[in-house]
Amino acid sequence: MTDPTIFGKIIRREIPADIVYEDEHLIAFRDIAPQAPVHVLFVPKLHVATLNDLQADRAEVVGRLAHAAAAYAKREGFAENGYRIVMNCNGDGGQTVFQIHLHLLAGAQLGRFGTPR
Ligand code: AMP
């Protein structure tokens, strides 16, 4: 299924983004509202609305996102200092774009997470 979200538009080059990596499986671009000095989104080209919709036989889709994020961290030189990867799911998780994506956050000591609002 074609990705109907804003991330699909970025993949199809219908809207601009600051793309930092792309391969046949995924794209990575800077978050428009960064929550850390480095905030990059890793998005698969296969459309999967939420993590709940990921079929077992497509689990490698998420593995590729994590591997690409780690490779980016190594290339950019902050892998040893560290980073955080986050995937939000549905309302309580704070998901706002319904195409699965992995947030890579880095560049500073990050605060704790998971506190109810
Ligand atoms: P989530 O809340 O986990 O669904 O994350 C969606 C993320 O997409 C948010 O951090 C937004 O700031 C980011 N975002 C939304 N639109 C764009 C865009 N056009 N370019 C880059 N990042 C975006």
PDB file of N, CA and C in Angstrom, residues 11-59:
ATOM      1  N   ILE A  11       9.293  10.533   0.992  1.00  0.00           N
ATOM      2  CA  ILE A  11       9.919   9.437   0.237  1.00  0.00           C
ATOM      3  C   ILE A  11       9.734   9.653  -1.267  1.00  0.00           C
ATOM      4  N   ARG A  12       8.547  10.124  -1.663  1.00  0.00           N
ATOM      5  CA  ARG A  12       8.245  10.321  -3.094  1.00  0.00           C
ATOM      6  C   ARG A  12       8.731  11.678  -3.605  1.00  0.00           C
ATOM      7  N   ARG A  13       9.414  12.442  -2.743  1.00  0.00           N
ATOM      8  CA  ARG A  13       9.942  13.767  -3.091  1.00  0.00           C
ATOM      9  C   ARG A  13       8.838  14.744  -3.468  1.00  0.00           C
ATOM     10  N   GLU A  14       7.661  14.564  -2.853  1.00  0.00           N
ATOM     11  CA  GLU A  14       6.561  15.504  -3.096  1.00  0.00           C
ATOM     12  C   GLU A  14       6.684  16.726  -2.187  1.00  0.00           C
ATOM     13  N   ILE A  15       7.355  16.549  -1.040  1.00  0.00           N
ATOM     14  CA  ILE A  15       7.683  17.685  -0.180  1.00  0.00           C
ATOM     15  C   ILE A  15       9.152  17.544   0.225  1.00  0.00           C
ATOM     16  N   PRO A  16       9.780  18.669   0.553  1.00  0.00           N
ATOM     17  CA  PRO A  16      11.217  18.613   0.866  1.00  0.00           C
ATOM     18  C   PRO A  16      11.482  18.105   2.279  1.00  0.00           C
ATOM     19  N   ALA A  17      12.683  17.621   2.465  1.00  0.00           N
ATOM     20  CA  ALA A  17      13.160  17.224   3.795  1.00  0.00           C
ATOM     21  C   ALA A  17      14.679  17.259   3.747  1.00  0.00           C
ATOM     22  N   ASP A  18      15.273  17.327   4.931  1.00  0.00           N
ATOM     23  CA  ASP A  18      16.737  17.317   5.026  1.00  0.00           C
ATOM     24  C   ASP A  18      17.171  15.858   5.149  1.00  0.00           C
ATOM     25  N   ILE A  19      17.316  15.214   4.008  1.00  0.00           N
ATOM     26  CA  ILE A  19      17.592  13.770   3.949  1.00  0.00           C
ATOM     27  C   ILE A  19      19.073  13.519   4.219  1.00  0.00           C
ATOM     28  N   VAL A  20      19.351  12.611   5.165  1.00  0.00           N
ATOM     29  CA  VAL A  20      20.745  12.321   5.519  1.00  0.00           C
ATOM     30  C   VAL A  20      21.174  10.926   5.069  1.00  0.00           C
ATOM     31  N   TYR A  21      20.212  10.081   4.719  1.00  0.00           N
ATOM     32  CA  TYR A  21      20.550   8.720   4.266  1.00  0.00           C
ATOM     33  C   TYR A  21      19.346   8.136   3.536  1.00  0.00           C
ATOM     34  N   GLU A  22      19.620   7.324   2.524  1.00  0.00           N
ATOM     35  CA  GLU A  22      18.546   6.597   1.842  1.00  0.00           C
ATOM     36  C   GLU A  22      19.134   5.342   1.214  1.00  0.00           C
ATOM     37  N   ASP A  23      18.363   4.253   1.260  1.00  0.00           N
ATOM     38  CA  ASP A  23      18.717   3.059   0.485  1.00  0.00           C
ATOM     39  C   ASP A  23      17.419   2.453  -0.034  1.00  0.00           C
ATOM     40  N   GLU A  24      17.474   1.251  -0.552  1.00  0.00           N
ATOM     41  CA  GLU A  24      16.278   0.675  -1.180  1.00  0.00           C
ATOM     42  C   GLU A  24      15.160   0.407  -0.173  1.00  0.00           C
ATOM     43  N   HIS A  25      15.511   0.290   1.103  1.00  0.00           N
ATOM     44  CA  HIS A  25      14.540  -0.084   2.126  1.00  0.00           C
ATOM     45  C   HIS A  25      14.006   1.074   2.965  1.00  0.00           C
ATOM     46  N   LEU A  26      14.791   2.120   3.116  1.00  0.00           N
ATOM     47  CA  LEU A  26      14.425   3.148   4.096  1.00  0.00           C
ATOM     48  C   LEU A  26      15.027   4.497   3.735  1.00  0.00           C
ATOM     49  N   ILE A  27      14.487   5.518   4.427  1.00  0.00           N
ATOM     50  CA  ILE A  27      15.015   6.872   4.269  1.00  0.00           C
ATOM     51  C   ILE A  27      15.219   7.455   5.664  1.00  0.00           C
ATOM     52  N   ALA A  28      16.171   8.366   5.802  1.00  0.00           N
ATOM     53  CA  ALA A  28      16.410   9.039   7.076  1.00  0.00           C
ATOM     54  C   ALA A  28      16.533  10.529   6.815  1.00  0.00           C
ATOM     55  N   PHE A  29      15.843  11.326   7.644  1.00  0.00           N
ATOM     56  CA  PHE A  29      15.876  12.784   7.474  1.00  0.00           C
ATOM     57  C   PHE A  29      15.749  13.443   8.839  1.00  0.00           C
ATOM     58  N   ARG A  30      16.176  14.702   8.901  1.00  0.00           N
ATOM     59  CA  ARG A  30      16.145  15.426  10.174  1.00  0.00           C
ATOM     60  C   ARG A  30      14.717  15.771  10.561  1.00  0.00           C
ATOM     61  N   ASP A  31      14.411  15.581  11.857  1.00  0.00           N
ATOM     62  CA  ASP A  31      13.093  15.941  12.363  1.00  0.00           C
ATOM     63  C   ASP A  31      12.911  17.453  12.261  1.00  0.00           C
ATOM     64  N   ILE A  32      11.709  17.855  11.846  1.00  0.00           N
ATOM     65  CA  ILE A  32      11.425  19.276  11.641  1.00  0.00           C
ATOM     66  C   ILE A  32      11.337  20.027  12.970  1.00  0.00           C
ATOM     67  N   ALA A  33      11.115  19.317  14.062  1.00  0.00           N
ATOM     68  CA  ALA A  33      11.006  19.933  15.397  1.00  0.00           C
ATOM     69  C   ALA A  33      11.923  19.175  16.356  1.00  0.00           C
ATOM     70  N   PRO A  34      13.248  19.366  16.216  1.00  0.00           N
ATOM     71  CA  PRO A  34      14.199  18.522  16.948  1.00  0.00           C
ATOM     72  C   PRO A  34      14.058  18.619  18.462  1.00  0.00           C
ATOM     73  N   GLN A  35      14.150  17.454  19.099  1.00  0.00           N
ATOM     74  CA  GLN A  35      14.064  17.355  20.561  1.00  0.00           C
ATOM     75  C   GLN A  35      15.434  17.124  21.195  1.00  0.00           C
ATOM     76  N   ALA A  36      16.479  17.156  20.393  1.00  0.00           N
ATOM     77  CA  ALA A  36      17.864  16.984  20.854  1.00  0.00           C
ATOM     78  C   ALA A  36      18.750  17.605  19.776  1.00  0.00           C
ATOM     79  N   PRO A  37      20.033  17.860  20.085  1.00  0.00           N
ATOM     80  CA  PRO A  37      20.911  18.445  19.062  1.00  0.00           C
ATOM     81  C   PRO A  37      20.947  17.625  17.773  1.00  0.00           C
ATOM     82  N   VAL A  38      20.896  16.312  17.893  1.00  0.00           N
ATOM     83  CA  VAL A  38      20.727  15.434  16.724  1.00  0.00           C
ATOM     84  C   VAL A  38      19.374  14.750  16.868  1.00  0.00           C
ATOM     85  N   HIS A  39      18.507  14.903  15.881  1.00  0.00           N
ATOM     86  CA  HIS A  39      17.193  14.232  15.900  1.00  0.00           C
ATOM     87  C   HIS A  39      16.865  13.854  14.464  1.00  0.00           C
ATOM     88  N   VAL A  40      17.074  12.582  14.163  1.00  0.00           N
ATOM     89  CA  VAL A  40      16.879  12.063  12.805  1.00  0.00           C
ATOM     90  C   VAL A  40      15.812  10.973  12.857  1.00  0.00           C
ATOM     91  N   LEU A  41      14.937  10.973  11.852  1.00  0.00           N
ATOM     92  CA  LEU A  41      13.885   9.957  11.736  1.00  0.00           C
ATOM     93  C   LEU A  41      14.280   8.940  10.678  1.00  0.00           C
ATOM     94  N   PHE A  42      14.139   7.649  11.007  1.00  0.00           N
ATOM     95  CA  PHE A  42      14.411   6.550  10.083  1.00  0.00           C
ATOM     96  C   PHE A  42      13.073   5.913   9.741  1.00  0.00           C
ATOM     97  N   VAL A  43      12.722   5.920   8.464  1.00  0.00           N
ATOM     98  CA  VAL A  43      11.380   5.552   8.006  1.00  0.00           C
ATOM     99  C   VAL A  43      11.488   4.485   6.913  1.00  0.00           C
ATOM    100  N   PRO A  44      10.772   3.353   7.084  1.00  0.00           N
ATOM    101  CA  PRO A  44      10.832   2.337   6.024  1.00  0.00           C
ATOM    102  C   PRO A  44      10.038   2.762   4.795  1.00  0.00           C
ATOM    103  N   LYS A  45      10.405   2.243   3.652  1.00  0.00           N
ATOM    104  CA  LYS A  45       9.650   2.523   2.422  1.00  0.00           C
ATOM    105  C   LYS A  45       8.392   1.667   2.340  1.00  0.00           C
ATOM    106  N   LEU A  46       8.367   0.543   3.061  1.00  0.00           N
ATOM    107  CA  LEU A  46       7.138  -0.247   3.188  1.00  0.00           C
ATOM    108  C   LEU A  46       6.202   0.480   4.142  1.00  0.00           C
ATOM    109  N   HIS A  47       4.952   0.675   3.741  1.00  0.00           N
ATOM    110  CA  HIS A  47       4.023   1.366   4.640  1.00  0.00           C
ATOM    111  C   HIS A  47       3.490   0.414   5.700  1.00  0.00           C
ATOM    112  N   VAL A  48       3.705   0.773   6.973  1.00  0.00           N
ATOM    113  CA  VAL A  48       3.174   0.051   8.132  1.00  0.00           C
ATOM    114  C   VAL A  48       2.706   1.152   9.087  1.00  0.00           C
ATOM    115  N   ALA A  49       1.412   1.237   9.357  1.00  0.00           N
ATOM    116  CA  ALA A  49       0.871   2.409  10.066  1.00  0.00           C
ATOM    117  C   ALA A  49       1.411   2.524  11.487  1.00  0.00           C
ATOM    118  N   THR A  50       1.382   1.417  12.236  1.00  0.00           N
ATOM    119  CA  THR A  50       1.879   1.430  13.619  1.00  0.00           C
ATOM    120  C   THR A  50       2.657   0.142  13.861  1.00  0.00           C
ATOM    121  N   LEU A  51       3.382   0.113  14.970  1.00  0.00           N
ATOM    122  CA  LEU A  51       4.130  -1.110  15.308  1.00  0.00           C
ATOM    123  C   LEU A  51       3.162  -2.285  15.494  1.00  0.00           C
ATOM    124  N   ASN A  52       1.925  -1.997  15.905  1.00  0.00           N
ATOM    125  CA  ASN A  52       0.916  -3.054  16.061  1.00  0.00           C
ATOM    126  C   ASN A  52       0.607  -3.750  14.748  1.00  0.00           C
ATOM    127  N   ASP A  53       0.846  -3.066  13.634  1.00  0.00           N
ATOM    128  CA  ASP A  53       0.511  -3.611  12.316  1.00  0.00           C
ATOM    129  C   ASP A  53       1.665  -4.370  11.675  1.00  0.00           C
ATOM    130  N   LEU A  54       2.801  -4.435  12.353  1.00  0.00           N
ATOM    131  CA  LEU A  54       3.969  -5.096  11.766  1.00  0.00           C
ATOM    132  C   LEU A  54       3.805  -6.610  11.825  1.00  0.00           C
ATOM    133  N   GLN A  55       3.787  -7.255  10.675  1.00  0.00           N
ATOM    134  CA  GLN A  55       3.658  -8.710  10.604  1.00  0.00           C
ATOM    135  C   GLN A  55       4.998  -9.364  10.965  1.00  0.00           C
ATOM    136  N   ALA A  56       4.922 -10.548  11.553  1.00  0.00           N
ATOM    137  CA  ALA A  56       6.145 -11.250  11.979  1.00  0.00           C
ATOM    138  C   ALA A  56       7.104 -11.475  10.811  1.00  0.00           C
ATOM    139  N   ASP A  57       6.545 -11.748   9.649  1.00  0.00           N
ATOM    140  CA  ASP A  57       7.437 -12.031   8.509  1.00  0.00           C
ATOM    141  C   ASP A  57       8.018 -10.753   7.904  1.00  0.00           C
ATOM    142  N   ARG A  58       7.712  -9.595   8.513  1.00  0.00           N
ATOM    143  CA  ARG A  58       8.312  -8.319   8.082  1.00  0.00           C
ATOM    144  C   ARG A  58       9.110  -7.678   9.212  1.00  0.00           C
ATOM    145  N   ALA A  59       9.444  -8.469  10.230  1.00  0.00           N
ATOM    146  CA  ALA A  59      10.129  -7.909  11.396  1.00  0.00           C
ATOM    147  C   ALA A  59      11.470  -7.268  11.024  1.00  0.00           C
TER     148      ALA A  59
END
